[in-house]
Each structure stands twice: as structure tokens, then as C-alpha cells.
PDB file of C-alpha atoms in Angstrom:
ATOM      1  CA  UNK P   1      31.376 -48.412-205.985  1.00  0.00           C
ATOM      2  CA  UNK P   2      30.265 -45.687-203.103  1.00  0.00           C
ATOM      3  CA  UNK P   3      30.361 -46.124-199.374  1.00  0.00           C
ATOM      4  CA  UNK P   4      26.888 -47.212-198.740  1.00  0.00           C
ATOM      5  CA  UNK P   5      26.437 -50.023-196.415  1.00  0.00           C
ATOM      6  CA  UNK P   6      29.839 -49.449-194.836  1.00  0.00           C
ATOM      7  CA  UNK P   7      31.081 -48.725-191.463  1.00  0.00           C
ATOM      8  CA  UNK P   8      31.361 -45.297-189.702  1.00  0.00           C
ATOM      9  CA  UNK P   9      35.169 -44.243-189.236  1.00  0.00           C
ATOM     10  CA  UNK P  10      36.687 -41.271-187.654  1.00  0.00           C
ATOM     11  CA  UNK P  11      39.907 -39.776-189.060  1.00  0.00           C
ATOM     12  CA  UNK P  12      42.367 -37.252-187.089  1.00  0.00           C
ATOM     13  CA  UNK P  13      44.256 -34.452-189.468  1.00  0.00           C
ATOM     14  CA  UNK P  14      46.970 -32.558-188.471  1.00  0.00           C
ATOM     15  CA  UNK P  15      49.982 -30.631-190.220  1.00  0.00           C
ATOM     16  CA  UNK P  16      52.527 -27.868-188.886  1.00  0.00           C
ATOM     17  CA  UNK P  17      54.549 -27.447-191.809  1.00  0.00           C
ATOM     18  CA  UNK P  18      54.441 -25.320-194.876  1.00  0.00           C
ATOM     19  CA  UNK P  19      50.874 -23.969-194.828  1.00  0.00           C
ATOM     20  CA  UNK P  20      49.130 -26.356-192.394  1.00  0.00           C
ATOM     21  CA  UNK P  21      45.557 -25.021-192.926  1.00  0.00           C
ATOM     22  CA  UNK P  22      45.830 -25.523-196.639  1.00  0.00           C
ATOM     23  CA  UNK P  23      47.237 -29.060-196.193  1.00  0.00           C
ATOM     24  CA  UNK P  24      44.294 -29.953-193.916  1.00  0.00           C
ATOM     25  CA  UNK P  25      41.908 -28.541-196.125  1.00  0.00           C
ATOM     26  CA  UNK P  26      43.465 -30.096-199.265  1.00  0.00           C
ATOM     27  CA  UNK P  27      43.560 -33.730-197.228  1.00  0.00           C
ATOM     28  CA  UNK P  28      39.855 -33.412-196.170  1.00  0.00           C
ATOM     29  CA  UNK P  29      38.924 -33.074-200.001  1.00  0.00           C
ATOM     30  CA  UNK P  30      41.329 -35.965-200.818  1.00  0.00           C
ATOM     31  CA  UNK P  31      39.583 -38.281-198.239  1.00  0.00           C
ATOM     32  CA  UNK P  32      36.092 -37.019-199.650  1.00  0.00           C
ATOM     33  CA  UNK P  33      37.306 -38.110-203.206  1.00  0.00           C
ATOM     34  CA  UNK P  34      38.453 -41.508-202.274  1.00  0.00           C
ATOM     35  CA  UNK P  35      36.534 -44.532-203.798  1.00  0.00           C
ATOM     36  CA  UNK P  36      34.286 -46.292-201.532  1.00  0.00           C
ATOM     37  CA  UNK P  37      34.344 -43.468-198.856  1.00  0.00           C
ATOM     38  CA  UNK P  38      31.614 -40.844-198.186  1.00  0.00           C
ATOM     39  CA  UNK P  39      32.561 -37.647-195.844  1.00  0.00           C
ATOM     40  CA  UNK P  40      29.887 -37.264-193.709  1.00  0.00           C
ATOM     41  CA  UNK P  41      31.059 -34.772-191.100  1.00  0.00           C
ATOM     42  CA  UNK P  42      33.842 -32.777-190.412  1.00  0.00           C
ATOM     43  CA  UNK P  43      35.087 -30.579-187.618  1.00  0.00           C
ATOM     44  CA  UNK P  44      36.108 -26.982-187.437  1.00  0.00           C
ATOM     45  CA  UNK P  45      39.638 -26.422-187.875  1.00  0.00           C
ATOM     46  CA  UNK P  46      41.772 -26.340-184.580  1.00  0.00           C
ATOM     47  CA  UNK P  47      44.943 -24.650-183.644  1.00  0.00           C
ATOM     48  CA  UNK P  48      47.241 -26.781-181.221  1.00  0.00           C
ATOM     49  CA  UNK P  49      50.461 -26.505-179.532  1.00  0.00           C
ATOM     50  CA  UNK P  50      52.645 -29.337-180.324  1.00  0.00           C
ATOM     51  CA  UNK P  51      52.383 -32.031-177.645  1.00  0.00           C
ATOM     52  CA  UNK P  52      55.420 -34.113-176.980  1.00  0.00           C
ATOM     53  CA  UNK P  53      57.063 -32.073-179.894  1.00  0.00           C
ATOM     54  CA  UNK P  54      58.960 -28.880-180.786  1.00  0.00           C
ATOM     55  CA  UNK P  55      57.850 -26.747-183.637  1.00  0.00           C
ATOM     56  CA  UNK P  56      55.139 -24.359-184.976  1.00  0.00           C
ATOM     57  CA  UNK P  57      51.497 -24.743-183.830  1.00  0.00           C
ATOM     58  CA  UNK P  58      49.328 -27.377-185.444  1.00  0.00           C
ATOM     59  CA  UNK P  59      46.127 -27.029-187.427  1.00  0.00           C
ATOM     60  CA  UNK P  60      43.840 -30.048-186.485  1.00  0.00           C
ATOM     61  CA  UNK P  61      40.560 -31.473-187.519  1.00  0.00           C
ATOM     62  CA  UNK P  62      38.565 -34.658-187.411  1.00  0.00           C
ATOM     63  CA  UNK P  63      36.312 -36.050-189.951  1.00  0.00           C
ATOM     64  CA  UNK P  64      33.726 -38.825-190.052  1.00  0.00           C
ATOM     65  CA  UNK P  65      33.428 -41.159-193.320  1.00  0.00           C
ATOM     66  CA  UNK P  66      31.378 -43.994-194.055  1.00  0.00           C
ATOM     67  CA  UNK P  67      33.375 -46.554-195.884  1.00  0.00           C
ATOM     68  CA  UNK P  68      32.949 -49.869-197.540  1.00  0.00           C
ATOM     69  CA  UNK P  69      37.130 -50.134-197.435  1.00  0.00           C
ATOM     70  CA  UNK P  70      38.597 -52.412-194.810  1.00  0.00           C
ATOM     71  CA  UNK P  71      40.570 -50.584-192.083  1.00  0.00           C
ATOM     72  CA  UNK P  72      44.239 -51.589-193.751  1.00  0.00           C
ATOM     73  CA  UNK P  73      42.778 -50.625-197.162  1.00  0.00           C
ATOM     74  CA  UNK P  74      41.743 -47.290-195.633  1.00  0.00           C
ATOM     75  CA  UNK P  75      45.176 -46.720-193.755  1.00  0.00           C
ATOM     76  CA  UNK P  76      46.901 -47.251-197.188  1.00  0.00           C
ATOM     77  CA  UNK P  77      44.793 -44.524-198.850  1.00  0.00           C
ATOM     78  CA  UNK P  78      45.595 -42.138-195.907  1.00  0.00           C
ATOM     79  CA  UNK P  79      49.200 -42.711-196.204  1.00  0.00           C
ATOM     80  CA  UNK P  80      49.149 -42.280-199.741  1.00  0.00           C
ATOM     81  CA  UNK P  81      47.542 -38.757-199.344  1.00  0.00           C
ATOM     82  CA  UNK P  82      50.137 -38.161-196.521  1.00  0.00           C
ATOM     83  CA  UNK P  83      53.116 -38.960-198.957  1.00  0.00           C
ATOM     84  CA  UNK P  84      51.573 -36.622-201.452  1.00  0.00           C
ATOM     85  CA  UNK P  85      51.634 -34.048-199.509  1.00  0.00           C
ATOM     86  CA  UNK P  86      55.322 -34.445-198.818  1.00  0.00           C
ATOM     87  CA  UNK P  87      54.914 -36.459-195.248  1.00  0.00           C
ATOM     88  CA  UNK P  88      58.336 -37.609-194.105  1.00  0.00           C
ATOM     89  CA  UNK P  89      58.990 -39.536-190.796  1.00  0.00           C
ATOM     90  CA  UNK P  90      62.430 -38.699-189.691  1.00  0.00           C
ATOM     91  CA  UNK P  91      61.748 -39.361-186.139  1.00  0.00           C
ATOM     92  CA  UNK P  92      58.959 -39.891-183.620  1.00  0.00           C
ATOM     93  CA  UNK P  93      56.491 -36.964-183.295  1.00  0.00           C
ATOM     94  CA  UNK P  94      58.571 -34.975-185.774  1.00  0.00           C
ATOM     95  CA  UNK P  95      57.086 -31.652-187.435  1.00  0.00           C
ATOM     96  CA  UNK P  96      54.870 -32.875-190.063  1.00  0.00           C
ATOM     97  CA  UNK P  97      53.386 -31.279-193.613  1.00  0.00           C
ATOM     98  CA  UNK P  98      50.540 -33.668-192.847  1.00  0.00           C
ATOM     99  CA  UNK P  99      49.415 -36.594-190.340  1.00  0.00           C
ATOM    100  CA  UNK P 100      46.266 -38.651-190.850  1.00  0.00           C
ATOM    101  CA  UNK P 101      45.134 -41.200-188.237  1.00  0.00           C
ATOM    102  CA  UNK P 102      42.155 -43.669-188.254  1.00  0.00           C
ATOM    103  CA  UNK P 103      40.786 -42.990-184.560  1.00  0.00           C
ATOM    104  CA  UNK P 104      38.093 -44.993-184.607  1.00  0.00           C
ATOM    105  CA  UNK P 105      36.417 -47.553-187.197  1.00  0.00           C
ATOM    106  CA  UNK P 106      32.975 -48.480-186.213  1.00  0.00           C
ATOM    107  CA  UNK P 107      33.389 -50.550-182.886  1.00  0.00           C
ATOM    108  CA  UNK P 108      36.491 -52.541-184.006  1.00  0.00           C
ATOM    109  CA  UNK P 109      39.282 -53.002-181.754  1.00  0.00           C
ATOM    110  CA  UNK P 110      42.344 -53.963-183.973  1.00  0.00           C
ATOM    111  CA  UNK P 111      46.186 -54.248-182.731  1.00  0.00           C
ATOM    112  CA  UNK P 112      48.807 -55.238-185.473  1.00  0.00           C
ATOM    113  CA  UNK P 113      52.059 -54.212-186.546  1.00  0.00           C
ATOM    114  CA  UNK P 114      50.842 -51.481-188.885  1.00  0.00           C
ATOM    115  CA  UNK P 115      47.366 -50.322-187.144  1.00  0.00           C
ATOM    116  CA  UNK P 116      46.080 -49.911-183.783  1.00  0.00           C
ATOM    117  CA  UNK P 117      42.336 -49.068-183.600  1.00  0.00           C
ATOM    118  CA  UNK P 118      41.131 -47.101-181.456  1.00  0.00           C
ATOM    119  CA  UNK P 119      43.951 -44.689-181.647  1.00  0.00           C
ATOM    120  CA  UNK P 120      46.155 -45.509-178.603  1.00  0.00           C
ATOM    121  CA  UNK P 121      46.527 -41.871-177.882  1.00  0.00           C
ATOM    122  CA  UNK P 122      43.382 -40.284-178.700  1.00  0.00           C
ATOM    123  CA  UNK P 123      41.877 -39.830-175.160  1.00  0.00           C
ATOM    124  CA  UNK P 124      45.197 -37.850-174.297  1.00  0.00           C
ATOM    125  CA  UNK P 125      45.211 -35.536-176.731  1.00  0.00           C
ATOM    126  CA  UNK P 126      42.548 -32.403-176.506  1.00  0.00           C
ATOM    127  CA  UNK P 127      43.519 -31.611-180.389  1.00  0.00           C
ATOM    128  CA  UNK P 128      41.606 -34.965-181.109  1.00  0.00           C
ATOM    129  CA  UNK P 129      38.943 -35.000-178.538  1.00  0.00           C
ATOM    130  CA  UNK P 130      37.596 -31.104-179.055  1.00  0.00           C
ATOM    131  CA  UNK P 131      36.886 -31.645-182.793  1.00  0.00           C
ATOM    132  CA  UNK P 132      35.811 -35.261-182.539  1.00  0.00           C
ATOM    133  CA  UNK P 133      33.358 -34.196-179.397  1.00  0.00           C
ATOM    134  CA  UNK P 134      32.197 -31.299-182.109  1.00  0.00           C
ATOM    135  CA  UNK P 135      31.279 -33.779-184.676  1.00  0.00           C
ATOM    136  CA  UNK P 136      30.421 -37.022-182.573  1.00  0.00           C
ATOM    137  CA  UNK P 137      29.398 -35.634-179.175  1.00  0.00           C
ATOM    138  CA  UNK P 138      28.360 -39.181-177.743  1.00  0.00           C
ATOM    139  CA  UNK P 139      31.812 -40.419-178.635  1.00  0.00           C
ATOM    140  CA  UNK P 140      33.668 -38.168-176.094  1.00  0.00           C
ATOM    141  CA  UNK P 141      32.600 -37.924-172.039  1.00  0.00           C
ATOM    142  CA  UNK P 142      32.860 -34.875-170.128  1.00  0.00           C
ATOM    143  CA  UNK P 143      35.579 -36.433-168.185  1.00  0.00           C
ATOM    144  CA  UNK P 144      37.751 -37.300-171.249  1.00  0.00           C
ATOM    145  CA  UNK P 145      37.343 -33.591-171.938  1.00  0.00           C
ATOM    146  CA  UNK P 146      38.192 -32.628-168.470  1.00  0.00           C
ATOM    147  CA  UNK P 147      41.328 -34.622-168.695  1.00  0.00           C
ATOM    148  CA  UNK P 148      43.122 -32.810-171.631  1.00  0.00           C
ATOM    149  CA  UNK P 149      41.876 -29.343-170.367  1.00  0.00           C
ATOM    150  CA  UNK P 150      44.914 -28.161-169.785  1.00  0.00           C
ATOM    151  CA  UNK P 151      46.084 -28.594-173.312  1.00  0.00           C
ATOM    152  CA  UNK P 152      45.552 -25.279-175.457  1.00  0.00           C
ATOM    153  CA  UNK P 153      43.501 -25.958-178.310  1.00  0.00           C
ATOM    154  CA  UNK P 154      41.249 -22.990-179.972  1.00  0.00           C
ATOM    155  CA  UNK P 155      38.661 -22.826-183.072  1.00  0.00           C
ATOM    156  CA  UNK P 156      40.856 -21.413-186.170  1.00  0.00           C
TER     157      UNK P 156
END
């Protein structure tokens, strides 16, 4: 089944261990290959310094998908992609081989034990807002971008 008739969702991608650029590109391809998901837009790759964490600089991106999956099903697929990339969760904000977050899922507001949509910290992160603004400028205000202007983010 394809994603026609589905909703738009935005997924944030990031990595800073191993070969982060390759990990993010591979994850974008894996997302595009998911059943009932159609990749419709992808941002440039961005570099960013870790926020609230140590470690190497990150490679980040945001993709827009049209999906017929429910949010928890999409999350399960994204976590499988993370696990295949060797994702470990030893502690909060630990360096990672791959991090995939559902940022927005249509206009859904959801808060349960496994998923919060919209992503609770996306408005505080330049590495999310800059690539999101690149592919969906109507979703990011100038005020939001100004609020994170002090965070170092660059196009790779």
C-alpha cells in the first residue's frame, strides 16, 4: 500500500557517532523505502554543535513524508531504523549513531507514555527549526528562528 490519502509528517534526523553524514543519508533512504510512507521533501544536511550534551558535532536534517501510518506505527518503524544503525540509549542526550524524531504529524497533538507530538523541544533547537524552515517555511516563524539564533548551525 502506498501513502496516498495519508497525512503530512515531519521527521528530524541527527547523528554524531561513527560516520554521521552516512548515517543520516542512509536513514533518509530507509524512511523513503517504508511501506505506506512517501518522502515528499528533504532539507539540506546541517551541522550543529551538541546542545545540552558533549561529543562531536551533529549532522542533522528534516524530512517531510506523506504517510498512511498511525503515529505509533511510524514511531516503531523509525525506532527499527535507529536500532539497525546501532542506536544505544545509555543516558539522556548521549551521543548517538542515529536519532529519528517525529516533529509534527499533521495537526495532531498527542501526549502519552511513548510519544509526544509536536516534539516538545523542537522550538528550542536551531538544528530542527533551520532545516524545517527550509522545507516548510510556513511552519516556522521569524520569532522562533530569532529565539535560537545564538545556536551554531551550518549547512554542510
